[in-house]
Tab-separated table of C-alpha atoms and ligand atoms in Angstrom:
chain	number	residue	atom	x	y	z
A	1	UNK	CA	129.176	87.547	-13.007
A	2	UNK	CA	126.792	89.193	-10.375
A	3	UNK	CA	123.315	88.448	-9.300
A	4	UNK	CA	121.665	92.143	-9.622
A	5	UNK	CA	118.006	91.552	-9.351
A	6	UNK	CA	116.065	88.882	-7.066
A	7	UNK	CA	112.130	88.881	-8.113
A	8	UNK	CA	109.467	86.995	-6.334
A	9	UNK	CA	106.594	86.290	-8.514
A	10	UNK	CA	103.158	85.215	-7.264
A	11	UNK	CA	100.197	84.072	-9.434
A	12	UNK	CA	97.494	81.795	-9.605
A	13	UNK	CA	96.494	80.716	-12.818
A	14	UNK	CA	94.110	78.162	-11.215
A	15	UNK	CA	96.293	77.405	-8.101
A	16	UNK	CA	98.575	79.939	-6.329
A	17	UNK	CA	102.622	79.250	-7.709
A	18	UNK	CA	105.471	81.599	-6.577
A	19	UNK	CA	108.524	82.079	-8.543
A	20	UNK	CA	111.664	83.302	-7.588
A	21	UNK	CA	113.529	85.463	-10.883
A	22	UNK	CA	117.497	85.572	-10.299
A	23	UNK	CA	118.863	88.235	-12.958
A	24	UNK	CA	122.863	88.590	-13.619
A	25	UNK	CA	124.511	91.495	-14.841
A	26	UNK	CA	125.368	89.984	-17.931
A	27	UNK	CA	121.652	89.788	-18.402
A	28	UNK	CA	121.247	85.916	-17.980
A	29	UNK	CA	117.867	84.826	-15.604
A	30	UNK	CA	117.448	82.119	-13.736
A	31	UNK	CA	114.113	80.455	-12.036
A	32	UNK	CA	113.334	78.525	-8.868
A	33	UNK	CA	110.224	76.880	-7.806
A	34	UNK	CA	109.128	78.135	-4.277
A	35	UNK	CA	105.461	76.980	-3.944
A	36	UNK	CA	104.635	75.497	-0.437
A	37	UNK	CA	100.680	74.830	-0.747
A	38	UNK	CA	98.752	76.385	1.392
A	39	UNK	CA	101.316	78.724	3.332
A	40	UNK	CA	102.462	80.429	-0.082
A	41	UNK	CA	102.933	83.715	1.238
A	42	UNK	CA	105.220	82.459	4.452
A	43	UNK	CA	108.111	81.806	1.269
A	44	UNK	CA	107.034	85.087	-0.301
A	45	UNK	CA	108.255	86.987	3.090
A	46	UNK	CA	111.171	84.729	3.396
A	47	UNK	CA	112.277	85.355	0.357
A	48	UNK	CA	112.072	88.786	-0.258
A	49	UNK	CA	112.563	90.387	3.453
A	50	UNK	CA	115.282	87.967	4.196
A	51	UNK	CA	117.080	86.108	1.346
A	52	UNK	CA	116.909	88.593	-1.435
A	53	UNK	CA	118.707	91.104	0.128
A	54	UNK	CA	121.489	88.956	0.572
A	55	UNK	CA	121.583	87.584	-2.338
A	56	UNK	CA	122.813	90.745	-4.669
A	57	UNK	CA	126.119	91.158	-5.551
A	58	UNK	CA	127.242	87.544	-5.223
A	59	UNK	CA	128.528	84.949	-7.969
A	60	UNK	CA	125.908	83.093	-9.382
A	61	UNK	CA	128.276	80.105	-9.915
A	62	UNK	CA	128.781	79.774	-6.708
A	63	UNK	CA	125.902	76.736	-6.013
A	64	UNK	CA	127.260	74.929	-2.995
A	65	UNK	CA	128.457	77.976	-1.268
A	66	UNK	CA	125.258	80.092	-1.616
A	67	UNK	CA	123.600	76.369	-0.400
A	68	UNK	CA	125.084	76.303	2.832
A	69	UNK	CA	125.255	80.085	3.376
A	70	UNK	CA	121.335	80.170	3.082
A	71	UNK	CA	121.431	76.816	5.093
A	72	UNK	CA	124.090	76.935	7.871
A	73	UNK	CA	123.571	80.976	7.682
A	74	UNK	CA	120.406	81.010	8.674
A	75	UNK	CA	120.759	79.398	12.238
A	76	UNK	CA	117.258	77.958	12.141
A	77	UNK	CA	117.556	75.050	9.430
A	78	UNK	CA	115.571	73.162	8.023
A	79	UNK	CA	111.702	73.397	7.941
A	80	UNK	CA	109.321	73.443	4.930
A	81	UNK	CA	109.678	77.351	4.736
A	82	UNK	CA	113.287	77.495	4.875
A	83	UNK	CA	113.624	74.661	2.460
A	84	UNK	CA	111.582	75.649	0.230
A	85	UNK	CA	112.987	79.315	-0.297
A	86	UNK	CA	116.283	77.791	-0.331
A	87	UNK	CA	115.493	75.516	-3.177
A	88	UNK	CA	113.996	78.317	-5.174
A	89	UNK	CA	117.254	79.968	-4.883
A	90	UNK	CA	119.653	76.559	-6.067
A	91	UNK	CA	117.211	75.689	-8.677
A	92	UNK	CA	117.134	79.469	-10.145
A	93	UNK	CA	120.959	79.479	-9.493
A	94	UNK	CA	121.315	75.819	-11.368
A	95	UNK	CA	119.073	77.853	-14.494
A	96	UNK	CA	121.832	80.589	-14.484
A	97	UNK	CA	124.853	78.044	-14.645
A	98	UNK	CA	123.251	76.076	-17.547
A	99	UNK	CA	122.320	78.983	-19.740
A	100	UNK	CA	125.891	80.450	-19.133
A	101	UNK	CA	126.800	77.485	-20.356
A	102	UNK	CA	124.474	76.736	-23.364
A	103	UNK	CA	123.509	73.093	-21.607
A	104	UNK	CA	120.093	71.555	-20.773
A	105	UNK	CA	120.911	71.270	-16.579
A	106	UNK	CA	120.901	67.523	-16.929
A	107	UNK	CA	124.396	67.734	-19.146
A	108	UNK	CA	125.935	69.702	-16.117
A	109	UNK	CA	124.584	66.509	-13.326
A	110	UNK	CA	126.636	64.353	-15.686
A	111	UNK	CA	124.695	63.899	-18.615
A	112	UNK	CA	121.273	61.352	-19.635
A	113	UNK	CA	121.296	58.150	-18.110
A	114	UNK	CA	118.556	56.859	-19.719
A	115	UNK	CA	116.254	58.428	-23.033
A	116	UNK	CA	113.342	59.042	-21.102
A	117	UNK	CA	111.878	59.516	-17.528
A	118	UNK	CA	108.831	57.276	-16.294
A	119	UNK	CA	106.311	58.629	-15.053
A	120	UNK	CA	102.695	57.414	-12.798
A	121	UNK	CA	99.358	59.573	-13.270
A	122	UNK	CA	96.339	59.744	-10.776
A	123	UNK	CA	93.406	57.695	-11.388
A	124	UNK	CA	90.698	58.540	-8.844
A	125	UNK	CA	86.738	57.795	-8.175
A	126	UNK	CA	84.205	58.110	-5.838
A	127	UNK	CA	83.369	54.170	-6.367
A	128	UNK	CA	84.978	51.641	-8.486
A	129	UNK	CA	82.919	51.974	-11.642
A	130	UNK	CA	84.284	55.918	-11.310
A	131	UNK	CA	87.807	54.986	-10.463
A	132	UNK	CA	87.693	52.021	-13.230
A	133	UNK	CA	86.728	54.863	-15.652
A	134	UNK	CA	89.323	57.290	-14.725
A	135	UNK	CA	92.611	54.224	-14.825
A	136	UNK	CA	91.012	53.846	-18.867
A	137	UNK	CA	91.342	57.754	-19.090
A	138	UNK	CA	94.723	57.939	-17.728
A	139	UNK	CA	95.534	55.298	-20.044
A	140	UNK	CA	94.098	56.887	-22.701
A	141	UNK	CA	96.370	59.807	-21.844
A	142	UNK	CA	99.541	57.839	-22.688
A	143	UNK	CA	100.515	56.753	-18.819
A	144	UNK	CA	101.912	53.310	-18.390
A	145	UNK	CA	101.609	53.460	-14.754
A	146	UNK	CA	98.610	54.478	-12.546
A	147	UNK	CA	98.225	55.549	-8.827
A	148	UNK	CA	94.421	54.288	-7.759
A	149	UNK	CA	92.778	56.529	-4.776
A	150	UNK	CA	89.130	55.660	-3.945
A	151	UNK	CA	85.828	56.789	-2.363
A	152	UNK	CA	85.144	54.517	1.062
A	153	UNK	CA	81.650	53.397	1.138
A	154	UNK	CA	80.018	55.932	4.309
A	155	UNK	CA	82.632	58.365	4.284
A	156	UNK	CA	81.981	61.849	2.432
A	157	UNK	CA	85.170	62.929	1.225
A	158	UNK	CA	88.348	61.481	1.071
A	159	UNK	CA	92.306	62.747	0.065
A	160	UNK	CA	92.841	62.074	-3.602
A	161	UNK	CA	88.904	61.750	-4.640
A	162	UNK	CA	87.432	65.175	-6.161
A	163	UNK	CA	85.252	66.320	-3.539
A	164	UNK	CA	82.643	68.487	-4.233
A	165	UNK	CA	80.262	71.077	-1.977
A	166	UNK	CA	76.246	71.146	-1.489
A	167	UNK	CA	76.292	73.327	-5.129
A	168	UNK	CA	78.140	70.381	-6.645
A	169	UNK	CA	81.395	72.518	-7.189
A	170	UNK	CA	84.668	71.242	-6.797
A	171	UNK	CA	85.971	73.009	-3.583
A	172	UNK	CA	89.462	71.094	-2.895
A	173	UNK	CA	91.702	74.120	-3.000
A	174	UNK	CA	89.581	77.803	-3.954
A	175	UNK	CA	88.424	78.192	0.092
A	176	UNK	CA	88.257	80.799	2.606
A	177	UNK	CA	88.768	78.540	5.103
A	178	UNK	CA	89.878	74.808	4.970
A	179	UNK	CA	87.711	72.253	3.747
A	180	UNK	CA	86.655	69.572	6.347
A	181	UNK	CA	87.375	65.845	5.053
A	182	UNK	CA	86.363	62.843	6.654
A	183	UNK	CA	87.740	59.441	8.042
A	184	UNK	CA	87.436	56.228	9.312
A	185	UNK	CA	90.414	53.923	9.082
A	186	UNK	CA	88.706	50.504	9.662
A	187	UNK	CA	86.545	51.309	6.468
A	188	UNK	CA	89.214	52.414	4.633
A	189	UNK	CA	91.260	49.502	5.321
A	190	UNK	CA	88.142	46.914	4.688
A	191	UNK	CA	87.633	48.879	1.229
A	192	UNK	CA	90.997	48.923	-0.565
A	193	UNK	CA	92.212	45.683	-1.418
A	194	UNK	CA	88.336	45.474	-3.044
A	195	UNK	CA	89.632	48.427	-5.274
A	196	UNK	CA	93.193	46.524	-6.310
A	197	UNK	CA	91.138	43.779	-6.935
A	198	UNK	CA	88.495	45.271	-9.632
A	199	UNK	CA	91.243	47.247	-11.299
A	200	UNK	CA	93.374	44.297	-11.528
A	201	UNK	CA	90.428	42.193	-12.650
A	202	UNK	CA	89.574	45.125	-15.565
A	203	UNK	CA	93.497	45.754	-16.527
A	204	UNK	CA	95.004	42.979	-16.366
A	205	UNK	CA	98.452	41.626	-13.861
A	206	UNK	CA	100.873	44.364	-15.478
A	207	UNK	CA	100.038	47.616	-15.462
A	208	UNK	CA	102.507	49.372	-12.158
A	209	UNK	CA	99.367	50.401	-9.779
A	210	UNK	CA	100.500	52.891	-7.051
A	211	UNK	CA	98.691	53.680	-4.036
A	212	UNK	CA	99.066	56.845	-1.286
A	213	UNK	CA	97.576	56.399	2.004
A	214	UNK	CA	98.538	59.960	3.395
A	215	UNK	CA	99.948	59.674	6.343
A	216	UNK	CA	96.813	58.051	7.861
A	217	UNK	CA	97.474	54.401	9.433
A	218	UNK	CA	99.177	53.393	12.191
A	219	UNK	CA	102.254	50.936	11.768
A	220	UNK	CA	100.027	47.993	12.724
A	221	UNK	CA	96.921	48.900	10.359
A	222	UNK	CA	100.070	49.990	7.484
A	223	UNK	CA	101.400	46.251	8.059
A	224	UNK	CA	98.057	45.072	7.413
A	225	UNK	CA	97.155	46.711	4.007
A	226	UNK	CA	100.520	46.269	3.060
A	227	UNK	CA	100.053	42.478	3.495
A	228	UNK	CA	96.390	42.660	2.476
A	229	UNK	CA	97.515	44.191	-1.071
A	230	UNK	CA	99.828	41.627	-1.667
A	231	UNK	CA	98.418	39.489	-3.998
A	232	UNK	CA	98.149	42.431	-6.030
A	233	UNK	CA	101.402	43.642	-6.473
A	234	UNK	CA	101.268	46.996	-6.236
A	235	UNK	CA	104.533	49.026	-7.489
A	236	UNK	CA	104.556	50.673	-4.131
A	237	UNK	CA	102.262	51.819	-0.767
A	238	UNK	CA	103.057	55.320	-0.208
A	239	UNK	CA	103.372	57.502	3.401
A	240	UNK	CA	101.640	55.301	4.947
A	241	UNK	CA	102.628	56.179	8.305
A	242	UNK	CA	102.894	59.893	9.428
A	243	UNK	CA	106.227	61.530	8.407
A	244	UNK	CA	108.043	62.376	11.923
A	245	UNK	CA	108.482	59.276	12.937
A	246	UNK	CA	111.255	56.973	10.942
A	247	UNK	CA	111.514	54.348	13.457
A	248	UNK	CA	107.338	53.285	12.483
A	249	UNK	CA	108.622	52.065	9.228
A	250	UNK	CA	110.675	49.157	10.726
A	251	UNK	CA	107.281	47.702	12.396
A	252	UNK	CA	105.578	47.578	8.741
A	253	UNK	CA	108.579	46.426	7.108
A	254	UNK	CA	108.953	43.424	9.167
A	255	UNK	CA	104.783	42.506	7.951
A	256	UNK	CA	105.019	43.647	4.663
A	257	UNK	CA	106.432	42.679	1.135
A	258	UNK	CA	104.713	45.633	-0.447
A	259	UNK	CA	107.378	48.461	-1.333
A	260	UNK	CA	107.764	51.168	0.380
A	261	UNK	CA	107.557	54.698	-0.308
A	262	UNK	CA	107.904	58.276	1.374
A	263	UNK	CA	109.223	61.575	1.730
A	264	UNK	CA	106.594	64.226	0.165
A	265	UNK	CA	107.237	66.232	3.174
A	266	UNK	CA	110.102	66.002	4.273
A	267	UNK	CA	113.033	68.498	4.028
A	268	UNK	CA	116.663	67.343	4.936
A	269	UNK	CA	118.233	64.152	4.348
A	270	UNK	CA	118.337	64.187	8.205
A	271	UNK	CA	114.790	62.749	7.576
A	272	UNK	CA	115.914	59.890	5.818
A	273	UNK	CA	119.029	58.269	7.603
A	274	UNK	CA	117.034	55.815	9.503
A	275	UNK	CA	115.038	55.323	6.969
A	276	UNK	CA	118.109	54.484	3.922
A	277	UNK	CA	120.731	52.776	6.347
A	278	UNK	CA	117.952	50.296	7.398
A	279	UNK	CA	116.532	49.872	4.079
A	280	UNK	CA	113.318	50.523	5.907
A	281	UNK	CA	112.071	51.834	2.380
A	282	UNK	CA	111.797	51.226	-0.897
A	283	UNK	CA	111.590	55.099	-3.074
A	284	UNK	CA	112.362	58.475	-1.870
A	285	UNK	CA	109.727	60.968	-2.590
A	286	UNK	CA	110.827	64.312	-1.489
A	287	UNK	CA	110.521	67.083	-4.334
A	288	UNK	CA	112.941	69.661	-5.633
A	289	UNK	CA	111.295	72.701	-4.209
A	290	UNK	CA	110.129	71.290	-0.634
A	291	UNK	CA	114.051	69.787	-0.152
A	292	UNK	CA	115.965	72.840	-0.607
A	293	UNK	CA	116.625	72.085	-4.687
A	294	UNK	CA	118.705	69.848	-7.070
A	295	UNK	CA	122.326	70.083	-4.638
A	296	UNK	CA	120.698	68.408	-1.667
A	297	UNK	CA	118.490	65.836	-3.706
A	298	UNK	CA	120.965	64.622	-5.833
A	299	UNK	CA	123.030	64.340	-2.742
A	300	UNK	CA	120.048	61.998	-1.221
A	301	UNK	CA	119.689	59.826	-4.284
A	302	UNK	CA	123.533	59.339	-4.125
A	303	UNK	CA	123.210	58.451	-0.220
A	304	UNK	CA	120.154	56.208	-1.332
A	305	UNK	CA	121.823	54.670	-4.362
A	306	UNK	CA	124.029	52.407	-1.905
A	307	UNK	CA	121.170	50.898	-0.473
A	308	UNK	CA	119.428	50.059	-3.715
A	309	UNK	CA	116.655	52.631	-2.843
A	310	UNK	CA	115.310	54.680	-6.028
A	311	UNK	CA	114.229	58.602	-6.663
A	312	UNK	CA	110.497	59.267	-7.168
A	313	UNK	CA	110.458	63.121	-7.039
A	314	UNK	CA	107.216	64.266	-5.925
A	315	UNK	CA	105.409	66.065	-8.814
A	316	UNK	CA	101.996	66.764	-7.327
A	317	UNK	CA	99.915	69.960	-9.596
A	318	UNK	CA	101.039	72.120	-6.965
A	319	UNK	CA	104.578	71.988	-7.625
A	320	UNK	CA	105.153	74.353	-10.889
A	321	UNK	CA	106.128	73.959	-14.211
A	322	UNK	CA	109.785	75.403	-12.768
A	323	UNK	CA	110.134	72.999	-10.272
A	324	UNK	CA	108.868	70.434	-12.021
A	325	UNK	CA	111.683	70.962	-15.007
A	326	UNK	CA	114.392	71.144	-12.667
A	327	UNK	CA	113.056	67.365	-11.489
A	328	UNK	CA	113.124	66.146	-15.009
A	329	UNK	CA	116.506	67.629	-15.790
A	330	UNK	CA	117.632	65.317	-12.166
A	331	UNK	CA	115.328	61.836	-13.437
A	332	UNK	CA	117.207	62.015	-16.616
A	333	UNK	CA	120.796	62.328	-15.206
A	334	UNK	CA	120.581	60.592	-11.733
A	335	UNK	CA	121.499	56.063	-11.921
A	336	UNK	CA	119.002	55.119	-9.950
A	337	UNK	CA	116.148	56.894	-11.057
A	338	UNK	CA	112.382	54.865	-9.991
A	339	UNK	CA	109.739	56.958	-11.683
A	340	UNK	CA	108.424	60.435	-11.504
A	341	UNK	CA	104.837	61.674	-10.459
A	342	UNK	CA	103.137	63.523	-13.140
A	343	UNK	CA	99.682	65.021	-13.312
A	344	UNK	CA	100.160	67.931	-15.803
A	345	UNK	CA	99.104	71.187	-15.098
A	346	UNK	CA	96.245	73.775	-16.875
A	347	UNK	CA	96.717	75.011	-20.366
A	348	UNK	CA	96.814	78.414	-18.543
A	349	UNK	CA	99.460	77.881	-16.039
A	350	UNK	CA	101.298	76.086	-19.035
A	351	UNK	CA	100.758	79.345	-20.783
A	352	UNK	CA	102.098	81.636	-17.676
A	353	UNK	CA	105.142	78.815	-17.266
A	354	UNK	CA	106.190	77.822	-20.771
A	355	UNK	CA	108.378	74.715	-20.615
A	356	UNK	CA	110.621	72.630	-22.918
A	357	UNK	CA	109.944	69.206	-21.295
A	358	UNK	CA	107.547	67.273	-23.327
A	359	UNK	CA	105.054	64.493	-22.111
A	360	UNK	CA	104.779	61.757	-24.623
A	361	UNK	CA	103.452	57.656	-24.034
A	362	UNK	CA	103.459	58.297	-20.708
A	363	UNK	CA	107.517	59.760	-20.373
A	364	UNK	CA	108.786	63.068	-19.684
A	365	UNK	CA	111.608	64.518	-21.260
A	366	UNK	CA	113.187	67.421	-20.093
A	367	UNK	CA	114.173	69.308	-23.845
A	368	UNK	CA	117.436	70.790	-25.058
A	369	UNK	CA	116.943	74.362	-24.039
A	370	UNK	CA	119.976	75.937	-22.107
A	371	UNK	CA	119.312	75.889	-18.722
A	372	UNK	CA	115.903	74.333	-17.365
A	373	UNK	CA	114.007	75.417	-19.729
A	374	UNK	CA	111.087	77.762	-18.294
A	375	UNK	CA	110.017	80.800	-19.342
A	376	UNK	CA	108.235	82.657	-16.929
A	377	UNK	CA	105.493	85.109	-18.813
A	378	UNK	CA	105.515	87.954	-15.620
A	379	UNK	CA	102.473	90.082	-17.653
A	380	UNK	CA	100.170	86.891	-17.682
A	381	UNK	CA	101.048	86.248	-14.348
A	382	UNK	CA	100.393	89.650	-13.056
A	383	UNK	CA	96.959	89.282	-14.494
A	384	UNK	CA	96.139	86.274	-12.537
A	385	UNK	CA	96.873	87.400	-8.916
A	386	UNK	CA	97.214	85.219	-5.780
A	387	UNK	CA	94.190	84.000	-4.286
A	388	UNK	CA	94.282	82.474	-0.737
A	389	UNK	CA	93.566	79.030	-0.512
A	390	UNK	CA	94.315	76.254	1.917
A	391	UNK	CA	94.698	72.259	1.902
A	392	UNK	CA	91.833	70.467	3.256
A	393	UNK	CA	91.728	69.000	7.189
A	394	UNK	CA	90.575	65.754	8.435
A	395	UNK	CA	88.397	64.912	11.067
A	396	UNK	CA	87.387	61.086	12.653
A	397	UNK	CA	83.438	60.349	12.536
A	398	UNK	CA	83.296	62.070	15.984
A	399	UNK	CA	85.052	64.943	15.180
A	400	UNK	CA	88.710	64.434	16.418
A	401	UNK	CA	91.112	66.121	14.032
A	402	UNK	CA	93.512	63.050	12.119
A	403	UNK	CA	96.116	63.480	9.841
A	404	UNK	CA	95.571	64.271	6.333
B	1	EZ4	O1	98.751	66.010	-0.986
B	1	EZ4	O2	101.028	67.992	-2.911
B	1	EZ4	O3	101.485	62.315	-3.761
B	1	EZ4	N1	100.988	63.403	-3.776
B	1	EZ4	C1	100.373	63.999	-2.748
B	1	EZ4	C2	99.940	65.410	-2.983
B	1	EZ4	C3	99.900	66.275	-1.737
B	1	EZ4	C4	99.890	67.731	-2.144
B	1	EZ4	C5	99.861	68.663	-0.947
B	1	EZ4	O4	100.051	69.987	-1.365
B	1	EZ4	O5	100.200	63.399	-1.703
B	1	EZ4	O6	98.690	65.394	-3.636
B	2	CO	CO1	101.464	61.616	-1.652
């Protein structure tokens, strides 16, 4: 078998998505997720001026090889644009594989380990009443576990809280140019273990409550609302420090109980080894598409296994319905599987990306349709073109630029 055709599809049925569409000669297609938010088109060039081209002609069943080829052969490794283009091409090769061979991908990563995959939902509000509403919602949806993100009292918008413009209109993604959020950390700090406390008050000592502080605290102030949210047992305090530096995360786990989770962006194991061999962390976050597919991450939750440290895949809305599949297909097969984040996407992207994993009380399942099981509809998509968009900034009360 050959690879004779390497697409890239771009289209925004809501939110921008691109799509990489392996064909064989035999006729068999494969997908791979190769959305990076914000900087969408960046992939698009890598992909098509510099991976397709190398790409035709070779043997689709070669996984590993075509792996490190894209990795080792590219001389600059790593980086969110590599990774991701790379992991559009394993995932899309993994698709191939598993059609040729009539198997859901999770029977080729050795088969279910469990019936169904876990997932959290996002519960947000601009005050507590709000965010009190939205846990019953998510509830109401079927989730059995809950990440909380809330307004602080005096700041105008925050990560994770719908913000909206003077017209009232949510403007989060759909800009021009990026939208300017605000912060103050002392607030922030003073306001959340208030918000554990009323939704633990309204829902009682069991429900899993997850919380992402965004890469926004210092190791001191991450010790301190680690410690502070104690009492509350949250199922885990997520990048709480900002992602470059591992060595941070031995300063707040030496003040904190809380569990520890991280790894949204990173890209390469290489990211993790201080992180695993100290058991300075609790989950490992990254996501199919941003960590260069399903051969490198199951490689990571192997690594992470021996240290008792779990998978969370990172399932955000702007990772697609492919690369969201190919996660699915992993939570089902890999031992130590945590949980998986799930928010869903549109009826219309669900349309443009129609899927075989299912969503029901709260658990994913990743269906029994050869390979992962995504169809891509390239008409619909054509009709809904990209539109630029970028990820909001974050600026202090006087105007200094802080992580977001
Ligand atoms: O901000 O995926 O846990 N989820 C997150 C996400 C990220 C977005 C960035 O594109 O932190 O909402
Ligand atoms: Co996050």
């Amino acid at each position: 078998m050959k690879i004779v055709d390497a697409k890239v599809v771009v289209t925004s049925p809501g939110r921008n998505f691109v799509t990489l569409k392996l064909t064989t000669d035999d006729g068999l297609t494969g997908l791979g997720d190769a959305t990076l938010n914000g900087r969408e088109l960046a992939v698009v060039s890598y992909l098509t001026d510099h991976v397709a081209p190398l790409l035709l002609g070779l043997d689709p069943h070669r996984i590993e090889d075509t792996w490190q080829y894209l990795y080792r052969g590219a001389y600059w490794r790593r980086g969110p644009v590599t990774m991701a283009a790379t992991a559009a091409v394993d995932v899309a090769l993994w698709d191939i594989k598993a059609k040729a061979a009539g198997l859901p991908l999770y029977q080729l990563l050795g088969g279910a380990s469990r019936d169904r995959v876990r997932t959290y939902g996002h519960a947000n509000g601009r005050d507590i009443p709000e965010l009190l509403d939205s846990v019953r919602a998510q509830l109401d949806e079927g989730y059995q576990a809950v990440r909380i993100q809330s307004g602080v009292p005096g700041l105008k918008a925050v990560y994770g809280v719908h913000s909206t413009d003077d017209s009232g209109s949510a403007v989060l993604h759909q800009q021009a140019r990026p939208l300017v959020e605000d912060w103050d950390t002392d607030a922030y700090l003073r306001h959340i273990p208030a918000v554990f406390d009323a939704v633990r008050s309204e829902f009682g000592a069991e429900l899993p409550l997850l919380h992402d502080a965004h890469h926004r605290l210092t190791p001191v102030q991450a010790g301190r609302l680690g410690k502070d949210l104690e009492p509350y047992r949250p199922f885990w305090l997520e990048d709480c420090t900002p992602a470059e530096n591992q060595e941070a995360l031995r300063l707040v786990r030496a003040d904190t109980t809380t569990p520890l989770a991280i790894g949204e962006v990173f890209n390469t194991v290489y990211d993790y080894q201080t992180l695993i061999t100290e058991q300075l962390i609790d989950y490992v976050r990254s996501a199919v598409t941003h960590f260069g597919g399903v051969t490198p991450l199951r490689k990571l939750f192997d690594f992470a296994a021996q240290y008792q440290i779990k998978s969370a895949i990172h399932g955000p809305e702007d990772i697609s319905p492919v690369g969201m599949a190919a996660a699915v297909h992993l939570d089902l097969a890999v031992h130590n599987f945590g949980i998986q984040e799930y928010s869903g996407h549109t009826a219309l992207t669900n349309e443009v990306f129609r899927h075989a994993y299912t969503f029901t009380d709260g658990h994913l399942h990743p269906g029994e349709a050869p390979g992962i099981g995504v169809e891509l509809d390239e008409e619909m998509a054509a009709a809904h073109p990209y539109e630029a968009a970028y990820l909001p900034v974050n600026r202090l009360q006087d105007g200094t630029v802080h992580d977001w």
